[in-house]
Short mmCIF file of C-alpha atoms in Angstrom, two decimals:
data_model
loop_
_atom_site.label_atom_id
_atom_site.label_comp_id
_atom_site.label_asym_id
_atom_site.label_seq_id
_atom_site.Cartn_x
_atom_site.Cartn_y
_atom_site.Cartn_z
CA LEU A 1 11.76 -23.20 -0.07
CA PRO A 2 11.08 -20.20 2.26
CA HIS A 3 11.72 -17.87 -0.69
CA VAL A 4 8.99 -19.62 -2.66
CA ASP A 5 6.38 -20.74 -0.13
CA PRO A 6 4.96 -17.76 1.79
CA TRP A 7 3.78 -20.05 4.59
CA VAL A 8 7.32 -20.83 5.71
CA CYS A 9 8.94 -17.46 4.97
CA PRO A 10 10.86 -16.11 8.01
CA VAL A 11 10.41 -12.55 6.73
CA GLY A 12 6.65 -13.02 6.81
CA ALA A 13 6.93 -14.48 10.31
CA ILE A 14 8.77 -11.35 11.47
CA ALA A 15 6.00 -9.18 10.04
CA ASP A 16 3.38 -11.31 11.80
CA ALA A 17 5.29 -11.00 15.08
CA LEU A 18 5.53 -7.23 14.67
CA PHE A 19 1.79 -7.02 14.09
CA SER A 20 1.18 -9.13 17.20
CA TRP A 21 3.37 -6.82 19.26
CA CYS A 22 1.96 -3.53 17.98
CA HIS A 23 -1.67 -4.66 17.95
CA ARG A 24 -2.12 -6.42 21.26
CA PRO A 25 -5.72 -7.21 22.24
CA GLY A 26 -7.33 -4.24 23.90
CA ALA A 27 -4.52 -1.85 23.00
CA ASP A 28 -4.95 1.35 21.02
CA ALA A 29 -3.65 0.55 17.52
CA SER A 30 -3.27 4.25 16.69
CA THR A 31 -0.59 4.86 19.33
CA PRO A 32 2.84 3.23 19.81
CA PRO A 33 2.91 0.26 22.19
CA VAL A 34 5.42 2.10 24.41
CA ASP A 35 6.83 5.59 24.78
CA PHE A 36 9.89 6.03 22.55
CA ALA A 37 11.18 9.15 24.32
CA PRO A 38 14.41 8.64 26.32
CA VAL A 39 14.45 9.30 30.04
CA PHE A 40 17.67 10.96 31.17
CA MET A 41 16.98 10.81 34.93
CA PRO A 42 14.63 7.87 35.59
CA ASN A 43 13.68 7.07 39.16
CA ASP A 44 14.59 3.81 40.83
CA GLU A 45 11.06 2.45 40.66
CA ALA A 46 10.92 2.91 36.88
CA LEU A 47 14.28 1.21 36.43
CA ILE A 48 13.32 -1.74 38.61
CA ALA A 49 10.00 -2.11 36.78
CA ALA A 50 11.89 -2.22 33.47
CA GLY A 51 14.18 -4.97 34.76
CA VAL A 52 17.35 -2.91 35.34
CA LYS A 53 19.55 -4.22 38.12
CA PRO A 54 20.48 -1.72 40.87
CA ALA A 55 24.17 -2.18 39.97
CA HIS A 56 23.43 -0.61 36.57
CA PHE A 57 21.42 2.40 37.77
CA ARG A 58 24.23 4.89 37.11
CA GLU A 59 24.51 3.78 33.48
CA ALA A 60 20.94 4.92 32.90
CA GLY A 61 21.86 8.52 33.78
CA THR A 62 24.39 8.99 30.99
CA ASP A 63 24.03 11.28 27.96
CA VAL A 64 22.42 8.57 25.86
CA GLY A 65 19.56 8.33 28.33
CA PHE A 66 17.53 5.32 29.37
CA ARG A 67 15.50 3.83 26.52
CA GLU A 68 12.76 1.69 27.94
CA TRP A 69 11.46 0.75 24.46
CA GLN A 70 14.63 -1.28 23.79
CA ARG A 71 13.50 -3.76 26.44
CA CYS A 72 10.20 -4.50 24.71
CA LEU A 73 9.97 -7.94 23.15
CA VAL A 74 8.68 -8.46 19.63
CA VAL A 75 8.37 -12.26 19.81
CA PRO A 76 4.91 -13.46 20.95
CA GLY A 77 4.74 -16.46 23.25
CA PRO A 78 2.74 -19.62 22.57
CA ASN A 79 0.11 -18.51 25.09
CA GLY A 80 -0.39 -15.18 23.33
CA ASP A 81 1.71 -13.27 25.85
CA HIS A 82 5.25 -12.02 25.32
CA MET A 83 8.19 -14.26 26.08
CA LYS A 84 10.68 -13.43 28.82
CA ALA A 85 13.88 -11.84 27.60
CA MET A 86 16.85 -14.19 27.22
CA SER A 87 19.63 -12.67 29.27
CA TYR A 88 23.27 -12.77 28.26
CA ARG A 89 24.04 -14.94 31.30
CA TYR A 90 21.43 -17.50 30.25
CA ASN A 91 22.74 -17.57 26.68
CA ASN A 92 26.38 -17.76 27.76
CA ASP A 93 25.77 -20.60 30.23
CA ARG A 94 23.83 -22.75 27.75
CA LEU A 95 26.24 -22.05 24.90
CA GLY A 96 29.20 -22.90 27.12
CA LYS A 97 27.76 -26.31 27.94
CA VAL A 98 27.17 -27.07 24.26
CA LEU A 99 30.70 -26.02 23.28
CA MET A 100 32.28 -28.02 26.10
CA ALA A 101 30.27 -31.07 25.05
CA GLN A 102 31.91 -30.69 21.63
CA GLY A 103 35.40 -30.67 23.15
CA VAL A 104 35.99 -26.92 23.53
CA PRO A 105 37.89 -26.10 26.77
CA ASP A 106 35.85 -24.40 29.46
CA TRP A 107 38.06 -21.28 29.37
CA ALA A 108 37.27 -20.85 25.65
CA ALA A 109 33.60 -21.85 25.63
CA LYS A 110 32.31 -18.26 25.53
CA THR A 111 30.06 -16.24 23.22
CA HIS A 112 33.19 -14.36 22.15
CA LEU A 113 34.23 -17.51 20.33
CA GLY A 114 31.86 -16.50 17.50
CA ARG A 115 33.89 -13.39 16.69
CA ARG A 116 37.08 -15.40 16.86
CA ALA A 117 35.66 -17.97 14.43
CA ALA A 118 34.75 -15.22 11.96
CA ALA A 119 38.28 -13.83 12.13
CA GLN A 120 39.82 -17.24 11.51
CA MET A 121 37.54 -17.93 8.55
CA GLY A 122 38.23 -14.50 7.07
CA ASN A 123 41.96 -15.14 7.36
CA GLN A 124 41.58 -18.50 5.63
CA ARG A 125 39.61 -16.87 2.80
CA GLY A 126 42.33 -14.27 2.21
CA ALA A 127 40.82 -11.16 3.84
CA VAL A 128 43.37 -8.54 4.87
CA GLU A 129 44.02 -7.92 8.56
CA SER A 130 42.52 -4.42 8.53
CA ASP A 131 39.19 -5.74 7.19
CA ILE A 132 39.18 -8.52 9.77
CA LYS A 133 39.73 -6.04 12.61
CA GLU A 134 37.07 -3.68 11.28
CA HIS A 135 34.57 -6.51 10.97
CA GLY A 136 35.28 -7.80 14.49
CA LEU A 137 35.62 -4.27 15.90
CA TRP A 138 38.90 -5.04 17.63
CA SER A 139 41.27 -2.28 18.80
CA ALA A 140 38.48 0.28 19.16
CA MET A 141 39.71 3.82 19.89
CA ILE A 142 39.50 5.12 23.46
CA GLY A 143 36.08 6.70 24.01
CA GLY A 144 34.58 5.00 20.98
CA GLY A 145 31.81 2.43 21.37
CA THR A 146 32.81 -1.17 20.76
CA TYR A 147 29.80 -1.88 18.56
CA GLU A 148 29.38 1.39 16.70
CA ALA A 149 31.14 0.55 13.43
CA ALA A 150 29.27 -0.43 10.29
CA ILE A 151 28.49 -4.13 10.10
CA PRO A 152 29.22 -6.06 8.05
CA ASN A 153 32.48 -5.03 6.48
CA PRO A 154 31.95 -5.69 2.72
CA ALA A 155 35.31 -7.37 2.20
CA MET A 156 34.77 -9.68 5.18
CA ALA A 157 31.20 -10.43 4.15
CA ASN A 158 32.40 -11.54 0.73
CA ALA A 159 35.21 -13.57 2.30
CA LEU A 160 32.88 -15.35 4.72
CA SER A 161 30.17 -16.05 2.15
CA GLY A 162 32.53 -17.03 -0.65
CA ARG A 163 30.36 -15.09 -3.13
CA PRO A 164 31.26 -11.97 -5.12
CA ALA A 165 29.61 -8.65 -4.33
CA ASN A 166 27.62 -8.63 -7.59
CA CYS A 167 26.27 -12.16 -7.11
CA PRO A 168 22.48 -12.15 -7.60
CA SER A 169 20.37 -13.71 -4.87
CA PRO A 170 17.07 -15.57 -5.15
CA SER A 171 14.25 -13.05 -5.21
CA THR A 172 10.79 -13.51 -3.77
CA PRO A 173 8.29 -12.31 -6.42
CA ARG A 174 5.66 -11.21 -3.91
CA LEU A 175 8.07 -8.74 -2.26
CA ASN A 176 8.34 -6.90 -5.59
CA VAL A 177 4.61 -6.07 -5.60
CA SER A 178 4.39 -2.63 -4.01
CA VAL A 179 1.76 -2.07 -1.32
CA PRO A 180 -0.50 1.02 -1.68
CA GLN A 181 0.16 3.68 0.93
CA ALA A 182 -3.49 3.68 1.94
CA LEU A 183 -3.16 0.01 2.85
CA GLN A 184 0.11 0.53 4.71
CA ASP A 185 -1.47 3.25 6.85
CA THR A 186 -3.89 0.71 8.34
CA LEU A 187 -1.00 -1.12 10.07
CA CYS A 188 1.09 0.76 12.66
CA PRO A 189 -0.60 4.08 11.80
CA TRP A 190 1.46 5.76 14.53
CA LEU A 191 4.72 5.35 12.56
CA GLU A 192 4.79 8.70 10.75
CA ASP A 193 3.87 10.63 13.91
CA ALA A 194 6.56 8.81 15.92
CA GLU A 195 9.18 9.62 13.28
CA LYS A 196 8.14 13.28 13.36
CA VAL A 197 8.34 13.41 17.16
CA LEU A 198 11.83 11.90 17.08
CA GLY A 199 12.99 14.49 14.55
CA GLU A 200 11.62 17.36 16.65
CA ARG A 201 13.18 15.93 19.80
CA VAL A 202 16.62 15.73 18.17
CA LEU A 203 16.36 19.34 16.98
CA ARG A 204 15.67 20.52 20.54
CA ASN A 205 18.30 18.34 22.20
CA HIS A 206 21.17 16.63 20.40
CA ARG A 207 21.42 14.11 23.25
CA ALA A 208 18.06 12.69 22.19
CA LYS A 209 19.56 11.34 18.96
CA ASP A 210 18.77 7.64 18.70
CA GLU A 211 20.00 5.74 15.64
CA ALA A 212 18.64 2.46 17.03
CA LEU A 213 15.15 3.97 17.11
CA ARG A 214 15.52 5.23 13.53
CA GLU A 215 16.51 1.74 12.43
CA PHE A 216 13.55 0.29 14.32
CA PHE A 217 11.22 2.66 12.50
CA SER A 218 12.76 1.50 9.22
CA LEU A 219 12.11 -2.10 10.26
CA VAL A 220 8.49 -1.26 11.07
CA ARG A 221 8.05 0.46 7.70
CA TRP A 222 9.55 -2.54 5.89
CA CYS A 223 7.56 -5.16 7.81
CA ARG A 224 4.39 -3.16 7.30
CA SER A 225 4.63 -3.83 3.57
CA VAL A 226 5.80 -7.42 4.02
CA TYR A 227 2.76 -8.15 6.20
CA PHE A 228 0.31 -7.36 3.41
CA GLN A 229 2.53 -8.87 0.70
CA THR A 230 2.77 -12.16 2.58
CA TRP A 231 -0.92 -12.44 3.41
CA ALA A 232 -1.93 -11.51 -0.13
CA ALA A 233 0.37 -14.25 -1.44
CA ARG A 234 -0.97 -16.73 1.10
CA LEU A 235 -4.56 -16.08 0.17
CA ALA A 236 -3.74 -16.14 -3.54
CA SER A 237 -1.77 -19.41 -3.44
CA ALA A 238 -3.74 -21.48 -0.90
CA SER A 239 -7.21 -22.96 -1.11
CA ILE A 240 -8.80 -21.09 1.80
CA PRO A 241 -12.60 -21.30 2.07
CA SER A 242 -14.47 -18.06 1.61
CA THR A 243 -15.99 -18.57 5.07
CA SER A 244 -12.59 -18.56 6.78
CA PHE A 245 -12.06 -16.11 9.61
CA PHE A 246 -9.06 -14.67 7.72
CA TYR A 247 -11.45 -12.77 5.50
CA ARG A 248 -13.02 -11.12 8.56
CA HIS A 249 -9.70 -9.77 9.77
CA PRO A 250 -10.02 -5.97 10.12
CA LEU A 251 -6.76 -5.34 8.23
CA LEU A 252 -7.61 -7.75 5.42
CA ASN A 253 -11.34 -7.10 5.11
CA ASN A 254 -11.38 -3.91 3.05
CA PRO A 255 -11.69 -3.05 -0.66
CA THR A 256 -8.08 -1.86 -0.90
CA PHE A 257 -6.69 -5.21 0.19
CA THR A 258 -9.16 -7.06 -2.04
CA SER A 259 -7.87 -5.25 -5.12
CA TYR A 260 -4.30 -5.74 -3.92
CA ARG A 261 -4.91 -9.50 -3.71
CA VAL A 262 -5.91 -9.49 -7.39
CA THR A 263 -2.68 -7.67 -8.27
CA MET A 264 -0.64 -10.13 -6.21
CA ALA A 265 -2.32 -13.12 -7.86
CA ARG A 266 -1.34 -11.80 -11.29
CA ALA A 267 2.25 -11.22 -10.15
CA LEU A 268 2.51 -14.76 -8.78
CA ALA A 269 1.17 -16.35 -11.95
CA ASP A 270 4.72 -17.04 -13.17
CA ALA A 271 6.33 -17.18 -9.71
CA GLY A 272 7.72 -20.64 -10.36
CA ASP A 273 9.67 -19.52 -13.43
CA THR A 274 10.92 -16.37 -11.67
CA ALA A 275 12.16 -18.21 -8.59
CA ALA A 276 13.80 -20.97 -10.60
CA SER A 277 15.55 -18.42 -12.82
CA ALA A 278 16.90 -16.52 -9.81
CA VAL A 279 18.22 -19.66 -8.13
CA GLN A 280 19.73 -20.83 -11.43
CA GLN A 281 22.10 -17.85 -11.29
CA VAL A 282 23.29 -18.67 -7.77
CA LEU A 283 23.00 -22.42 -7.24
CA PRO A 284 22.19 -24.27 -10.46
CA SER A 285 21.62 -27.55 -8.63
CA LEU A 286 18.67 -26.05 -6.77
CA ALA A 287 16.81 -24.66 -9.78
CA THR A 288 14.93 -27.87 -10.43
CA ALA A 289 14.22 -28.33 -6.73
CA VAL A 290 12.69 -24.85 -6.49
CA ARG A 291 10.45 -25.44 -9.48
CA VAL A 292 9.30 -28.72 -7.95
CA ALA A 293 8.75 -26.95 -4.61
CA VAL A 294 6.48 -24.36 -6.23
CA GLU A 295 4.42 -27.04 -7.93
CA THR A 296 4.31 -29.09 -4.74
CA VAL A 297 3.05 -26.13 -2.71
CA ALA A 298 0.27 -25.50 -5.20
CA ALA A 299 -0.73 -29.16 -5.24
CA ALA A 300 -0.55 -29.44 -1.46
CA SER A 301 -2.80 -26.41 -1.03
CA ALA A 302 -5.43 -27.94 -3.28
CA ALA A 303 -5.28 -31.31 -1.50
CA GLU A 304 -5.12 -29.89 2.01
CA SER A 305 -8.82 -30.10 2.80
CA LYS A 306 -9.13 -33.64 1.43
CA GLU A 307 -6.13 -34.80 3.45
CA MET A 308 -7.58 -33.26 6.59
CA GLU A 309 -10.84 -35.13 6.08
CA ARG A 310 -8.89 -38.36 5.67
CA ARG A 311 -6.91 -37.77 8.87
CA LEU A 312 -10.04 -36.95 10.84
CA SER A 313 -11.71 -40.10 9.58
CA HIS A 314 -8.75 -42.22 10.66
CA GLN A 315 -8.64 -40.51 14.04
CA MET A 316 -12.32 -41.23 14.59
CA ASP A 317 -11.83 -44.89 13.64
CA GLU A 318 -8.87 -45.20 15.95
CA GLY A 319 -10.83 -43.53 18.72
CA VAL A 320 -13.71 -45.97 18.33
CA VAL A 321 -11.30 -48.91 18.49
CA ALA A 322 -9.58 -47.51 21.58
CA VAL A 323 -12.88 -46.96 23.37
CA LYS A 324 -14.06 -50.46 22.48
CA GLN A 325 -10.82 -51.99 23.80
CA HIS A 326 -11.14 -49.95 26.98
CA MET A 327 -14.73 -51.13 27.50
CA ASP A 328 -13.72 -54.77 26.86
CA VAL A 329 -10.93 -54.53 29.44
CA GLY A 330 -13.24 -52.89 31.96
CA LEU A 331 -15.90 -55.52 31.40
#
């Protein structure tokens, strides 16, 4: 269903979260939310402000530098602020309790159990030992980082999923509708400049190389398109009144996005057939369910306003009854 209904698509949710992080109220949308440049000799005050424990101060002075941007959170909190980071200790403690409640011994109830489970499953599916070790990154060479190898290992990925490498996956039609560059430039307009600054910094100093930052820029570029693709599909597939505040959104209230919505609506005209055909190649039993889901989403969008009126009417009736009962009791 998330591949068909843009309202429950996790990819669209990631794009929304990225927009919320990069366009905080009152912030300058034309500049990055934080400084991406590494600091090779940060002072103690800066480290403490970023949440680094004093026991780890010396690690921040290594060749890789201290990257404060890696501590920024992309997930917005329910109150509009940013959630507190979940530490490894917090995750390990909670996970340990869950595993022990399921009968796992306390000495084995660790986060490392996930890598062990992947190795066992790969062995059961017939993956060779070298692929299992490469996937789990065991026996890393001295001086090499434990988590620097390419993930996932293709052979292990196929073994764990049980699907061949050439197996087609369900496609989301709206993600195939390219977004004009002029429209992309309105979201995270600092991206190109930040990529240029990173390239110049690496040319001057090889220690400033940062693959994680390059991958983050790729994520921003990808989500920038998904943001407009998802909202165009939402507005094209849902019955949203013309007076809705969505149409006054600064990123969505421009002629370029209006024409893009028309293009998206045409591409989604046969979305049900496209999605059902894609699923038919992977899981035949779900093809009918996907087609029904598409039709259900369309029908639900049309009936949404009527259902809301019905619920409000019932709530008002129930409220009147509750107030009357309260008055009778008080009297």
